[in-house]
Amino acid sequence: METKIIKINEDNYFDKIFNYPAKLLKEGGLVAFPTETVYGLGANAFDAEAIQEIFKVKQRPSDNPLIVHIANIRDLDGLVTDVSNTAKKIINKFWPGPLTLIFNKREEIPNAVTAGMDTIAVRMPSNKIARKLIELAGVPVAAPSANLSGKPSPTTVEHVIYDLQGSIGCIIDGGPCEVGLESTVLDLTGDVPTILRPGGVTYDALKEVLEEVALDPSLEDEEATPKSPGMKYTHYSPEADVYIIEVDHGFNAQGVKEINKLIKNKFGDYKVGVLATDEYKEDYISEHTISLGSRQEMDRIANQLFYALRKFDEMEVEIVLAESFEQKGIGHAIMNRLKKSAGFKIFEVLSE
Ligand code: TXA
Ligand code: MG
């Protein structure tokens, strides 16, 4: 299949340029598009065949439901049975933005979208290109991240092209994504709003609006079954084996020493990359060090994580040793993704 690539920026952001992808979406085609979190692979949420095609193209397990994206708050009513006062409060504060909400679904939604669940995930993205596309398509757009299943989510159009060119109708190039990690998934169907996946909107930000916010038990205990089906799969994995080096639930110069020791001794026969920060990047004996940025700017570190993991693949690195981060603020989402990409392989260093 020929994939049409359309570049959209401030200079050509007119309705006309959206004609082709909007029509394609409406008529059952697949379109990859930028959002503020990561690129999405979209299909008309009411077209069961197009939804099946998403699962096929991504090689996604069929028990992993999709997020439905809308352009306006009024479009929510066509998807969900009721919107509680708590939901309204959250929507007012965080939509449009990197927050996905779980509601009870309407019967008309094809089962393939929700993987047979009674609930549905909905998000109104803030990215202007995403919103205009959905609005002009005139239908809600189901969209998982636009990567092959198991790979790091795409944060630039090059990542999407690498994974999906030739298997979908259109890719919109809207430049790099602002957040670079997927949305926070918040379940509103129980008594207490519960974070199923940490992401762009932090626990602390939610706590400012809500009296109570819970964390899905699986986020603390890897043995527990996650309520979000997607959270049980290995994810975000580059070809290399990833290990995290953690000191006192964070990182310091002792971690650097440990990483250098691992490079010299345990992994001496391999091409080893280090996933580092500006604070320590000069201190490693590996020539394949990528810095995510300064620890003073955690949003930037979040933004660069998937990019760096894919970069290690390009460099054909075999082992990645990653610095660890404190699990607060956006650090929670960073560590969640990093641990999954490492398959929970962590070296804990005891502080001296
Ligand atoms: O930022 C994002 O959320 C991106 C952009 C494209 O919007 N999308 C994204 O989609 O990350 P995906 O499919 O890669 O992840 C969706 C997550 C999965 O973990 C899935 O299991 C969960 O949301 N999910 C979807 N529907 C659900 C439901 N009804 N109940 C619980 N979890 C659900
Ligand atoms: Mg995904």
Coordinates of C-alpha atoms and ligand atoms in Angstrom, one line a residue:
M1 CA 0.0 0.0 0.0
E2 CA 1.2 3.5 -0.8
T3 CA 1.4 5.7 2.3
K4 CA 0.7 9.4 1.6
I5 CA 2.8 11.6 3.9
I6 CA 1.4 15.1 4.6
K7 CA 3.4 17.7 6.4
I8 CA 1.3 20.2 8.3
N9 CA 2.6 23.3 10.2
E10 CA 1.6 26.8 11.1
D11 CA 2.0 28.0 7.4
N12 CA -0.4 25.5 5.7
Y13 CA -2.8 24.8 8.6
F14 CA -6.0 25.3 6.5
D15 CA -9.1 23.1 6.3
K16 CA -8.1 22.1 2.7
I17 CA -5.0 20.2 3.7
F18 CA -7.1 18.0 6.0
N19 CA -9.5 17.0 3.2
Y20 CA -7.6 13.9 2.2
P21 CA -6.9 12.4 5.7
A22 CA -10.3 13.4 7.1
K23 CA -12.1 11.7 4.3
L24 CA -9.9 8.6 4.5
L25 CA -10.6 8.3 8.2
K26 CA -14.4 8.7 7.7
E27 CA -14.4 6.1 5.0
G28 CA -12.6 3.4 6.9
G29 CA -8.9 4.1 6.2
L30 CA -6.1 4.4 8.8
V31 CA -4.4 7.7 9.4
A32 CA -1.4 8.3 11.8
F33 CA -1.4 11.8 13.3
P34 CA 0.4 13.8 15.9
T35 CA -0.9 14.4 19.4
E36 CA 0.7 16.3 22.3
T37 CA 1.6 13.0 23.9
V38 CA 2.7 10.6 21.1
Y39 CA 1.6 9.9 17.5
G40 CA -1.7 8.0 17.3
L41 CA -2.9 5.5 14.6
G42 CA -6.5 6.5 14.0
A43 CA -9.6 4.9 12.6
N44 CA -13.3 5.7 12.7
A45 CA -14.5 4.4 16.1
F46 CA -17.8 3.3 14.6
D47 CA -16.3 1.3 11.8
A48 CA -15.6 -2.2 13.2
E49 CA -13.6 -3.3 10.1
A50 CA -11.3 -0.3 10.3
I51 CA -10.8 -1.1 14.0
Q52 CA -9.8 -4.7 13.1
E53 CA -7.3 -3.2 10.7
I54 CA -5.6 -1.3 13.5
F55 CA -5.1 -4.4 15.5
K56 CA -3.7 -6.2 12.4
V57 CA -1.3 -3.5 11.3
K58 CA 0.1 -3.0 14.9
Q59 CA 0.1 -6.7 15.6
R60 CA -1.7 -5.7 18.8
P61 CA -3.3 -8.4 21.1
S62 CA -7.1 -8.2 20.6
D63 CA -7.8 -8.0 24.4
N64 CA -6.2 -4.6 24.6
P65 CA -8.8 -1.8 24.1
L66 CA -8.3 1.5 22.3
I67 CA -8.7 5.1 23.4
V68 CA -11.4 7.1 21.5
H69 CA -10.3 10.6 20.7
I70 CA -12.8 13.5 20.3
A71 CA -12.6 17.1 19.2
N72 CA -15.3 18.7 21.4
I73 CA -16.6 17.9 24.8
R74 CA -20.1 17.6 23.4
D75 CA -19.0 14.5 21.4
L76 CA -18.6 12.6 24.7
D77 CA -22.3 12.0 25.0
G78 CA -22.4 9.8 22.0
L79 CA -19.8 7.4 23.6
V80 CA -20.6 7.1 27.3
T81 CA -23.8 6.4 29.4
D82 CA -23.3 9.1 32.0
V83 CA -20.9 11.9 33.0
S84 CA -20.7 12.3 36.8
N85 CA -20.0 15.6 38.5
T86 CA -16.5 14.4 39.3
A87 CA -16.0 13.7 35.7
K88 CA -17.2 17.2 34.7
K89 CA -14.8 18.7 37.2
I90 CA -11.8 16.8 35.8
I91 CA -12.8 17.6 32.2
N92 CA -13.1 21.3 32.9
K93 CA -9.6 21.3 34.3
F94 CA -7.7 18.9 32.1
W95 CA -9.3 18.7 28.7
P96 CA -8.1 19.2 26.1
G97 CA -4.8 17.5 27.3
P98 CA -2.9 14.4 28.1
L99 CA -5.6 12.7 30.2
T100 CA -7.7 9.7 29.2
L101 CA -10.8 9.0 31.2
I102 CA -12.6 5.7 31.5
F103 CA -16.4 5.7 31.5
N104 CA -19.2 3.2 31.1
K105 CA -19.7 2.8 27.4
R106 CA -22.8 3.1 25.1
E107 CA -23.9 -0.1 23.5
E108 CA -23.4 1.2 19.9
I109 CA -19.6 1.2 20.3
P110 CA -18.1 -1.7 18.4
N111 CA -16.8 -4.4 20.8
A112 CA -13.4 -4.4 19.0
V113 CA -12.8 -0.8 20.3
T114 CA -13.2 -1.7 23.9
A115 CA -12.0 -5.3 23.6
G116 CA -15.3 -6.5 24.8
M117 CA -15.2 -4.4 28.0
D118 CA -18.3 -2.5 29.3
T119 CA -16.1 0.6 29.7
I120 CA -14.6 3.0 27.2
A121 CA -11.4 5.2 27.3
V122 CA -11.9 8.7 25.9
R123 CA -9.5 11.6 25.4
M124 CA -9.7 15.1 23.9
P125 CA -6.2 15.9 22.8
S126 CA -4.9 19.5 22.8
N127 CA -2.8 19.1 19.7
K128 CA -4.3 21.4 17.0
I129 CA -3.7 19.1 14.1
A130 CA -5.3 16.1 16.0
R131 CA -8.3 18.2 16.9
K132 CA -8.9 19.6 13.4
L133 CA -8.5 16.2 11.8
I134 CA -11.1 14.6 14.2
E135 CA -13.4 17.5 13.7
L136 CA -13.3 17.4 9.9
A137 CA -13.6 13.6 9.9
G138 CA -16.9 14.1 11.7
V139 CA -16.5 10.9 13.7
P140 CA -14.8 9.9 17.0
V141 CA -11.4 8.5 16.3
A142 CA -10.1 5.4 18.0
A143 CA -6.3 5.6 18.2
P144 CA -3.6 3.6 19.9
S145 CA -0.1 4.8 19.8
A146 CA 1.2 4.6 16.2
N147 CA 4.0 2.0 16.8
L148 CA 4.2 -1.7 16.3
S149 CA 3.1 -3.5 19.5
G150 CA 5.9 -3.8 22.0
K151 CA 8.0 -1.0 20.5
P152 CA 8.5 2.4 22.2
S153 CA 5.7 4.8 21.3
P154 CA 6.5 7.2 18.4
T155 CA 7.4 10.7 19.4
T156 CA 8.5 11.9 15.9
V157 CA 7.1 11.2 12.4
E158 CA 10.3 9.3 11.5
H159 CA 9.4 6.7 14.2
V160 CA 5.9 6.3 12.6
I161 CA 7.3 6.0 9.1
Y162 CA 9.8 3.4 10.3
D163 CA 7.1 1.2 11.9
L164 CA 4.1 1.7 9.6
Q165 CA 5.0 3.0 6.2
G166 CA 3.4 0.8 3.5
S167 CA 0.8 -0.6 5.8
I168 CA -1.5 2.4 6.3
G169 CA -3.1 5.0 4.0
C170 CA -1.7 8.3 5.4
I171 CA 0.7 9.7 7.9
I172 CA 0.5 13.3 9.0
D173 CA 3.8 14.9 9.9
G174 CA 3.2 17.5 12.6
G175 CA 6.8 17.6 14.0
P176 CA 7.9 16.1 17.4
C177 CA 5.4 15.6 20.2
E178 CA 5.4 18.0 23.2
V179 CA 5.0 15.6 26.1
G180 CA 6.6 12.5 24.6
L181 CA 5.0 10.0 27.0
E182 CA 1.4 8.7 26.7
S183 CA -1.6 10.2 28.5
T184 CA -2.5 9.4 32.1
V185 CA -5.3 6.9 32.2
L186 CA -7.8 7.6 35.0
D187 CA -10.7 5.2 35.7
L188 CA -13.9 7.0 36.7
T189 CA -16.1 3.9 36.9
G190 CA -15.4 3.0 40.5
D191 CA -15.9 4.8 43.9
V192 CA -12.6 6.5 43.8
P193 CA -10.9 7.9 40.6
T194 CA -8.0 5.5 40.0
I195 CA -4.9 6.0 37.9
L196 CA -4.4 3.0 35.7
R197 CA -1.4 4.4 33.8
P198 CA 0.7 7.3 35.0
G199 CA 1.4 9.9 32.2
G200 CA 1.3 13.5 31.2
V201 CA -1.0 14.6 34.0
T202 CA 0.6 13.8 37.3
Y203 CA -1.0 12.4 40.5
D204 CA -0.3 15.8 42.3
A205 CA -2.1 17.7 39.5
L206 CA -5.2 15.4 39.9
K207 CA -5.1 15.8 43.7
E208 CA -5.5 19.5 43.3
V209 CA -9.0 19.0 41.9
L210 CA -10.0 15.7 43.5
E211 CA -10.3 14.8 47.2
E212 CA -9.2 11.2 46.6
V213 CA -7.1 9.7 43.9
A214 CA -6.1 6.0 44.0
L215 CA -3.3 4.1 42.2
D216 CA -4.1 0.8 40.5
P217 CA -2.4 -1.8 42.7
S218 CA -0.4 -3.1 39.7
L219 CA 1.6 0.2 39.6
E220 CA 3.1 -0.6 43.0
D221 CA 3.1 -4.4 42.9
E222 CA 4.2 -6.1 39.6
E223 CA 2.4 -9.3 40.7
A224 CA -1.0 -7.7 40.7
T225 CA -3.2 -7.8 37.6
P226 CA -3.6 -4.4 36.1
K227 CA -7.1 -3.1 35.3
S228 CA -5.8 -1.6 32.0
P229 CA -5.2 -4.6 29.8
G230 CA -2.4 -2.9 28.0
M231 CA -0.4 -2.5 31.2
K232 CA 0.3 -6.2 31.4
Y233 CA 2.3 -6.4 28.2
T234 CA 6.0 -5.9 27.8
H235 CA 6.3 -2.6 26.2
Y236 CA 8.5 0.2 25.0
S237 CA 11.3 -2.3 24.4
P238 CA 14.2 -1.5 22.1
E239 CA 16.1 -4.5 20.6
A240 CA 18.7 -4.1 23.4
D241 CA 18.3 -5.6 26.9
V242 CA 17.6 -2.8 29.3
Y243 CA 18.7 -2.7 32.9
I244 CA 18.0 0.1 35.4
I245 CA 20.5 1.0 38.0
E246 CA 18.8 2.4 41.1
V247 CA 20.4 4.0 44.2
D248 CA 18.1 4.8 47.2
H249 CA 15.0 5.0 44.8
G250 CA 16.8 7.6 42.8
F251 CA 20.4 8.0 41.5
N252 CA 23.8 9.5 42.4
A253 CA 27.5 9.2 41.8
Q254 CA 27.5 5.7 43.3
G255 CA 25.2 4.6 40.5
V256 CA 27.8 5.9 38.0
K257 CA 30.5 3.8 39.6
E258 CA 28.2 0.7 39.4
I259 CA 27.4 1.3 35.8
N260 CA 31.0 1.6 34.9
K261 CA 31.7 -1.6 36.8
L262 CA 29.0 -3.4 34.9
I263 CA 30.3 -2.1 31.6
K264 CA 33.8 -3.4 32.4
N265 CA 33.0 -6.7 34.0
K266 CA 29.6 -8.2 33.5
F267 CA 28.9 -6.8 30.0
G268 CA 32.5 -6.6 28.8
D269 CA 31.8 -8.6 25.6
Y270 CA 28.8 -6.4 24.5
K271 CA 28.2 -3.1 22.9
V272 CA 26.8 -1.2 25.9
G273 CA 24.8 2.0 25.8
V274 CA 24.1 4.3 28.8
L275 CA 20.8 6.1 29.2
A276 CA 22.2 9.1 31.2
T277 CA 21.4 12.6 32.3
D278 CA 23.4 15.8 31.8
E279 CA 24.6 15.6 35.4
Y280 CA 26.5 12.4 34.9
K281 CA 26.9 11.9 31.1
E282 CA 30.7 12.7 31.0
D283 CA 31.5 10.2 33.7
Y284 CA 30.8 6.9 31.8
I285 CA 33.4 4.8 30.1
S286 CA 30.9 3.8 27.3
E287 CA 31.2 5.6 24.0
H288 CA 27.5 5.1 23.5
T289 CA 26.0 7.4 26.0
I290 CA 22.8 9.3 25.4
S291 CA 21.7 12.0 27.8
L292 CA 18.0 12.7 28.2
G293 CA 18.7 16.2 29.6
S294 CA 19.2 17.7 33.0
R295 CA 17.5 16.3 36.1
Q296 CA 16.4 19.9 36.8
E297 CA 14.0 19.6 33.8
M298 CA 12.1 16.4 34.3
D299 CA 9.6 17.2 31.5
R300 CA 12.4 17.2 29.0
I301 CA 13.7 13.9 30.3
A302 CA 10.1 12.4 29.8
N303 CA 10.1 13.9 26.3
Q304 CA 13.3 12.3 25.3
L305 CA 12.9 8.8 26.8
F306 CA 11.3 7.0 23.8
Y307 CA 13.4 8.9 21.4
A308 CA 16.5 7.7 23.1
L309 CA 15.4 4.1 23.3
R310 CA 14.8 4.1 19.6
K311 CA 18.2 5.8 19.0
F312 CA 19.9 2.9 20.8
D313 CA 18.4 0.5 18.2
E314 CA 19.8 2.6 15.4
M315 CA 23.2 2.4 17.0
E316 CA 22.8 -1.4 17.3
V317 CA 23.6 -1.3 21.0
E318 CA 23.1 -4.7 22.7
I319 CA 22.7 -3.7 26.3
V320 CA 21.3 -0.4 27.7
L321 CA 22.2 0.6 31.3
A322 CA 19.8 3.3 32.5
E323 CA 20.0 5.8 35.3
S324 CA 17.1 5.7 37.7
F325 CA 14.7 8.5 38.7
E326 CA 12.7 9.4 41.8
Q327 CA 9.1 8.4 41.3
K328 CA 7.5 11.8 42.0
G329 CA 5.7 14.1 39.6
I330 CA 6.3 13.1 36.0
G331 CA 9.1 10.8 37.4
H332 CA 6.4 8.4 38.2
A333 CA 5.5 8.0 34.5
I334 CA 9.1 8.0 33.4
M335 CA 10.0 5.1 35.8
N336 CA 6.8 3.2 34.8
R337 CA 7.9 3.2 31.1
L338 CA 11.5 2.6 31.9
K339 CA 10.7 -0.4 34.1
K340 CA 8.5 -1.9 31.4
S341 CA 11.1 -1.4 28.8
A342 CA 13.6 -3.1 31.1
G343 CA 11.1 -6.0 31.8
F344 CA 11.7 -5.0 35.5
K345 CA 15.4 -5.8 35.4
I346 CA 16.8 -3.5 38.1
F347 CA 20.2 -3.5 39.9
E348 CA 19.7 -1.9 43.3
V349 CA 22.8 -0.2 44.7
L350 CA 22.9 0.2 48.5
S351 CA 24.2 3.6 49.4
E352 CA 27.5 3.8 51.3
Ligands
TXA1 O1 -1.4 9.5 24.9 C1 -2.0 8.5 24.5 O2 -2.9 8.0 25.3 C2 -1.9 7.9 23.1 C3 -2.3 9.0 22.1 C4 -2.3 8.5 20.7 O3 -3.6 9.4 22.5 N1 -2.5 6.7 23.0 C5 -2.2 5.5 23.6 O4 -2.9 4.4 23.3 O5 -1.2 5.5 24.3 P1 -2.5 2.9 23.6 O6 -3.5 2.1 22.9 O7 -1.1 2.7 23.2 O8 -2.8 2.8 25.1 C6 -4.1 2.8 25.6 C7 -4.1 2.3 27.0 C8 -3.8 0.8 27.1 O9 -3.0 0.5 28.2 C9 -5.2 0.2 27.3 O10 -5.2 -1.1 27.9 C10 -5.9 1.3 28.1 O11 -5.4 2.5 27.6 N2 -7.4 1.2 28.0 C11 -8.1 1.5 26.9 N3 -9.4 1.3 27.1 C12 -9.5 0.9 28.4 C13 -10.6 0.6 29.3 N4 -11.9 0.6 28.9 N5 -10.3 0.2 30.6 C14 -9.0 0.2 31.0 N6 -8.0 0.5 30.2 C15 -8.2 0.9 29.0
MG2 MG 0.7 2.0 23.0

